[in-house]
Coordinates of N, CA and C in Angstrom, one line a residue:
M7 N 23.9 -13.5 40.4 CA 24.1 -11.9 40.0 C 24.5 -12.5 39.1
I8 N 24.3 -11.1 38.3 CA 24.6 -11.6 36.3 C 25.9 -10.1 36.6
V9 N 26.6 -11.2 36.0 CA 27.9 -10.3 35.8 C 28.1 -9.8 33.7
T10 N 28.6 -8.8 33.7 CA 28.6 -8.1 32.6 C 30.5 -8.6 32.3
L11 N 30.7 -8.9 31.0 CA 31.7 -8.8 30.2 C 31.8 -8.1 28.7
H12 N 32.2 -6.7 29.5 CA 32.8 -5.9 27.9 C 33.6 -6.3 26.8
V13 N 33.5 -6.9 25.5 CA 34.3 -6.5 24.6 C 34.4 -5.8 23.5
C14 N 35.7 -4.8 23.7 CA 36.0 -3.9 22.9 C 36.1 -4.7 21.4
I15 N 35.1 -4.0 20.2 CA 35.3 -4.4 18.8 C 35.9 -3.7 18.3
T16 N 35.8 -2.1 18.5 CA 37.0 -1.4 17.6 C 38.4 -1.9 17.5
C17 N 39.1 -2.6 18.7 CA 40.6 -2.5 18.8 C 41.0 -2.4 17.8
R18 N 42.2 -2.4 17.8 CA 42.5 -2.4 16.3 C 43.9 -1.8 16.6
P19 N 45.2 -2.4 18.0 CA 46.4 -1.4 18.1 C 47.5 -0.9 17.0
G20 N 46.8 0.4 17.2 CA 48.2 0.9 15.7 C 47.6 0.0 14.6
Q21 N 46.9 -0.6 14.3 CA 47.1 -1.2 13.1 C 46.2 -1.1 12.6
T22 N 46.4 0.0 10.2 CA 45.2 -0.2 9.3 C 45.1 -1.4 9.0
L23 N 43.9 -1.2 9.1 CA 43.0 -2.4 8.5 C 42.7 -2.0 7.5
G24 N 42.8 -3.4 6.5 CA 42.3 -2.7 4.6 C 40.4 -2.6 4.4
E25 N 40.0 -2.6 3.6 CA 38.8 -2.2 3.6 C 37.9 -4.2 3.9
G26 N 36.8 -3.3 4.8 CA 36.3 -5.0 5.6 C 36.6 -5.5 6.4
E27 N 38.4 -5.5 6.3 CA 38.9 -6.7 7.4 C 38.2 -6.4 8.9
I28 N 38.2 -7.4 9.3 CA 37.9 -7.5 10.5 C 38.9 -7.1 11.4
T29 N 38.1 -6.1 13.0 CA 39.1 -5.2 13.7 C 39.6 -6.6 14.7
P30 N 41.0 -6.6 15.5 CA 41.0 -7.8 16.4 C 40.1 -7.8 17.5
G31 N 40.2 -6.4 17.9 CA 38.5 -6.3 19.1 C 37.8 -7.3 18.4
A32 N 37.4 -7.5 17.3 CA 35.8 -8.4 16.8 C 36.0 -9.5 17.1
R33 N 37.8 -9.8 16.8 CA 37.7 -11.3 16.5 C 37.4 -12.3 18.0
L34 N 38.0 -11.1 19.0 CA 38.1 -11.4 20.4 C 36.8 -11.5 20.3
H35 N 35.8 -10.7 20.8 CA 34.1 -10.9 21.0 C 33.9 -12.3 20.0
A36 N 34.5 -12.1 18.7 CA 33.1 -13.4 18.8 C 34.3 -14.5 18.8
A37 N 35.1 -14.6 19.2 CA 36.4 -16.4 19.7 C 35.4 -16.3 20.6
I38 N 35.0 -15.5 22.1 CA 34.8 -15.6 22.9 C 34.0 -15.8 23.5
L39 N 32.3 -16.0 22.7 CA 30.8 -16.3 22.2 C 31.4 -17.5 21.4
D40 N 32.3 -17.9 21.2 CA 32.2 -19.1 19.9 C 32.7 -20.0 21.1
A41 N 33.9 -19.9 22.1 CA 34.1 -21.0 22.9 C 32.9 -21.2 24.4
G42 N 31.9 -20.6 23.7 CA 30.6 -21.0 24.9 C 30.5 -20.1 26.0
V43 N 29.5 -18.7 26.4 CA 29.0 -17.7 27.8 C 27.7 -18.0 27.4
P44 N 26.8 -17.7 28.8 CA 25.7 -18.1 29.0 C 25.0 -16.1 28.2
D45 N 23.9 -16.5 27.7 CA 23.3 -16.1 27.0 C 23.2 -14.0 28.6
G46 N 24.0 -12.8 27.6 CA 23.4 -12.1 28.3 C 24.8 -11.3 28.9
V47 N 25.9 -12.5 28.7 CA 27.2 -11.9 30.0 C 27.5 -10.7 29.1
V48 N 28.0 -11.0 27.8 CA 29.1 -10.6 26.8 C 28.5 -9.4 26.0
V49 N 28.8 -8.4 26.4 CA 28.1 -7.2 26.0 C 29.5 -6.4 24.4
P50 N 29.1 -6.1 23.7 CA 30.4 -5.8 23.0 C 29.8 -3.8 23.1
V51 N 30.6 -3.0 23.5 CA 31.4 -2.2 23.3 C 32.2 -0.7 21.6
E52 N 32.1 0.3 21.7 CA 33.1 -0.2 20.9 C 34.3 1.0 21.0
C53 N 34.2 1.8 22.2 CA 36.2 1.5 22.7 C 35.7 2.1 24.4
L54 N 37.2 1.1 24.7 CA 36.9 0.8 25.7 C 38.8 2.2 26.1
S55 N 38.7 3.0 25.6 CA 40.0 3.9 25.2 C 40.7 3.2 26.0
A56 N 41.3 1.9 25.5 CA 42.6 0.8 26.2 C 42.9 1.0 25.1
C57 N 43.0 2.3 23.5 CA 43.3 1.8 22.4 C 45.3 1.2 22.0
N58 N 46.3 1.2 23.3 CA 47.6 1.4 23.4 C 47.4 0.0 23.6
Q59 N 46.7 -1.0 24.3 CA 47.0 -1.4 25.2 C 46.2 -2.9 24.1
G60 N 46.4 -2.5 22.7 CA 44.6 -3.9 22.2 C 44.5 -4.3 23.3
G61 N 43.9 -4.9 22.6 CA 42.2 -6.4 22.9 C 41.7 -5.8 24.4
S62 N 41.0 -5.3 24.9 CA 40.5 -5.3 25.7 C 39.0 -5.2 25.9
V63 N 38.8 -5.9 27.0 CA 37.8 -6.7 27.9 C 38.0 -5.7 29.4
A64 N 36.2 -5.5 30.3 CA 36.0 -5.0 31.3 C 35.0 -6.0 31.9
L65 N 35.8 -5.8 33.1 CA 34.2 -7.2 33.7 C 33.4 -6.0 35.0
S66 N 31.4 -6.4 35.0 CA 32.0 -5.2 36.0 C 30.2 -6.2 36.9
A67 N 29.8 -6.4 37.6 CA 28.6 -5.8 38.4 C 28.1 -5.2 39.7
P68 N 27.6 -5.2 40.0 CA 26.6 -4.4 40.2 C 27.7 -4.6 42.4
G69 N 27.3 -3.8 42.8 CA 28.1 -3.9 44.5 C 30.4 -5.1 43.9
R70 N 29.9 -4.9 42.7 CA 31.5 -5.2 43.5 C 32.0 -4.3 42.1
W71 N 33.7 -5.1 42.8 CA 35.3 -4.3 42.2 C 35.0 -3.8 39.7
S72 N 35.0 -3.3 39.4 CA 35.5 -3.3 38.2 C 37.1 -3.3 38.0
Y73 N 37.4 -4.2 36.2 CA 38.5 -4.5 36.3 C 38.5 -4.2 34.1
V74 N 39.5 -3.3 33.9 CA 39.8 -3.6 32.6 C 40.9 -4.5 32.1
Y75 N 40.6 -4.5 31.3 CA 42.2 -6.0 30.6 C 42.5 -5.6 30.0
G76 N 43.7 -5.6 29.1 CA 43.5 -5.6 27.7 C 45.0 -6.4 26.6
R77 N 45.9 -6.3 26.1 CA 47.0 -6.3 25.0 C 46.2 -8.6 24.8
L78 N 44.6 -8.1 24.6 CA 44.5 -9.4 24.6 C 44.3 -9.7 23.2
S79 N 43.7 -11.0 22.8 CA 43.4 -11.2 21.2 C 42.6 -13.2 21.0
D80 N 42.4 -12.7 20.1 CA 41.2 -14.2 19.8 C 41.5 -15.1 20.8
G81 N 43.1 -15.8 21.0 CA 43.8 -16.7 21.4 C 43.9 -16.8 22.8
N82 N 42.5 -16.0 23.5 CA 43.2 -15.4 25.0 C 41.7 -16.0 25.0
A83 N 40.3 -15.9 24.2 CA 38.6 -16.1 24.2 C 38.7 -17.3 25.9
H84 N 39.4 -18.7 25.6 CA 39.6 -19.5 27.2 C 39.8 -18.8 27.7
D85 N 40.4 -18.4 28.4 CA 41.5 -17.5 30.0 C 40.1 -16.4 29.9
V86 N 39.7 -15.4 29.0 CA 38.7 -14.7 29.2 C 37.5 -15.1 30.4
I87 N 37.5 -16.5 29.4 CA 35.8 -16.6 29.9 C 35.7 -17.2 31.5
A88 N 37.9 -17.9 31.4 CA 37.3 -18.5 32.9 C 38.1 -17.6 34.0
G89 N 38.7 -16.2 33.4 CA 38.5 -15.5 34.6 C 38.0 -14.4 35.3
A90 N 36.7 -14.5 33.8 CA 34.9 -14.0 33.9 C 33.9 -14.8 35.2
S91 N 34.3 -16.4 34.7 CA 33.8 -17.4 35.7 C 34.3 -17.0 37.3
A92 N 35.7 -16.6 37.3 CA 36.2 -16.8 38.8 C 35.7 -15.5 39.3
Y93 N 35.5 -14.1 38.4 CA 35.3 -12.9 39.0 C 33.5 -13.1 39.1
A94 N 33.0 -13.7 38.3 CA 30.6 -14.4 39.0 C 31.8 -15.0 39.9
A95 N 31.9 -15.8 40.5 CA 31.8 -16.7 41.9 C 33.1 -15.9 43.1
A96 N 33.4 -14.2 42.5 CA 33.9 -13.8 44.1 C 32.8 -13.3 44.6
P97 N 32.1 -13.0 45.9 CA 31.2 -12.4 46.3 C 31.8 -10.5 46.0
D98 N 32.8 -9.9 46.2 CA 33.0 -8.7 45.4 C 33.4 -8.1 44.4
G99 N 34.1 -10.0 44.0 CA 34.6 -9.4 42.2 C 36.4 -9.6 42.5
I100 N 36.4 -9.9 43.6 CA 38.0 -9.3 43.9 C 38.7 -11.2 43.7
V101 N 39.1 -11.7 42.8 CA 39.3 -12.7 42.9 C 40.8 -12.9 43.2
P102 N 41.0 -14.6 44.0 CA 42.3 -14.1 44.8 C 43.2 -14.6 43.0
W103 N 44.7 -13.8 43.7 CA 45.7 -13.8 42.7 C 46.1 -14.8 41.9
R104 N 47.0 -15.5 43.0 CA 46.8 -17.3 42.3 C 45.4 -18.3 41.7
S105 N 44.1 -17.6 41.7 CA 42.5 -18.6 40.4 C 43.0 -17.7 39.4
R106 N 43.8 -16.4 39.7 CA 43.2 -15.6 37.8 C 44.0 -16.2 37.0
P107 N 43.5 -16.2 36.0 CA 44.3 -16.7 35.0 C 45.4 -16.2 34.6
E108 N 46.4 -16.2 34.1 CA 48.0 -15.3 34.1 C 47.8 -14.4 33.3
I109 N 47.3 -14.5 32.4 CA 46.3 -12.5 31.4 C 45.4 -12.1 32.3
F110 N 45.1 -12.1 33.3 CA 44.8 -11.5 34.3 C 45.1 -11.3 35.7
R111 N 46.8 -11.7 35.6 CA 47.3 -11.4 36.5 C 47.9 -10.2 36.0
K112 N 48.9 -10.6 35.1 CA 49.9 -9.3 34.2 C 49.0 -8.8 32.9
Q113 N 48.0 -8.8 32.5 CA 47.6 -7.8 31.6 C 46.5 -7.0 32.3
S114 N 46.0 -6.2 33.6 CA 45.1 -5.4 34.8 C 45.1 -4.1 34.0
L115 N 44.9 -3.6 33.5 CA 44.7 -1.9 33.3 C 44.6 -1.5 34.3
A116 N 43.0 -1.8 35.2 CA 42.4 -0.5 35.4 C 42.0 -1.3 37.2
R117 N 41.9 -1.4 38.2 CA 41.2 -1.9 38.8 C 39.7 -0.8 39.4
I118 N 38.0 -0.5 39.6 CA 37.6 0.0 39.8 C 36.7 0.2 41.2
P119 N 36.9 0.6 41.7 CA 35.9 -0.2 43.3 C 34.9 0.4 42.6
P120 N 34.1 -1.0 44.0 CA 32.1 -0.8 43.4 C 31.6 0.6 43.3
I121 N 30.1 1.2 42.8 CA 29.8 2.3 43.3 C 29.2 2.4 44.6
A122 N 29.7 3.2 45.8 CA 28.4 3.0 46.7 C 26.9 3.0 46.8
A123 N 25.9 2.5 47.0 CA 24.2 2.5 47.3 C 24.4 3.9 47.1
L124 N 23.3 4.6 45.8 CA 22.9 6.1 46.9 C 21.7 6.4 47.7
P125 N 21.7 6.8 48.1 CA 20.9 7.3 49.4 C 19.4 7.7 48.4
E126 N 18.1 6.9 49.1 CA 17.3 7.5 48.5 C 16.9 8.9 48.5
A127 N 16.1 9.5 47.2 CA 15.8 11.0 47.5 C 15.1 11.1 48.0
A128 N 15.2 11.7 49.1 CA 14.0 12.4 49.9 C 12.3 13.2 49.1
E129 N 11.4 12.5 50.2 CA 10.3 13.0 49.2 C 9.4 13.8 49.8

């Protein structure tokens, strides 16, 4: 099953950036890619609406719980990847508390239930 890790590349919690300065969210995205993840897993997005919570990411997969995490920086890249790997291994997306990296235990912003399968349209 494919797990998607959305990374907000516009996150800049309360910071005013100079001309050409890279946002903290874009630095987080680059650090995650540099740390090594399979192709197609990491998707940059322009906003996760967690602006006051620093760098943010969201984990999702069909039929699983989804999560949004915040207060992240490029220094958290390896923990984000470890958390995403644990999420990918959990059949329902719920990783046991003690198996989560500390940043995923303490910096969760939202947990979203899976979308129920829609009934097929009657013909």
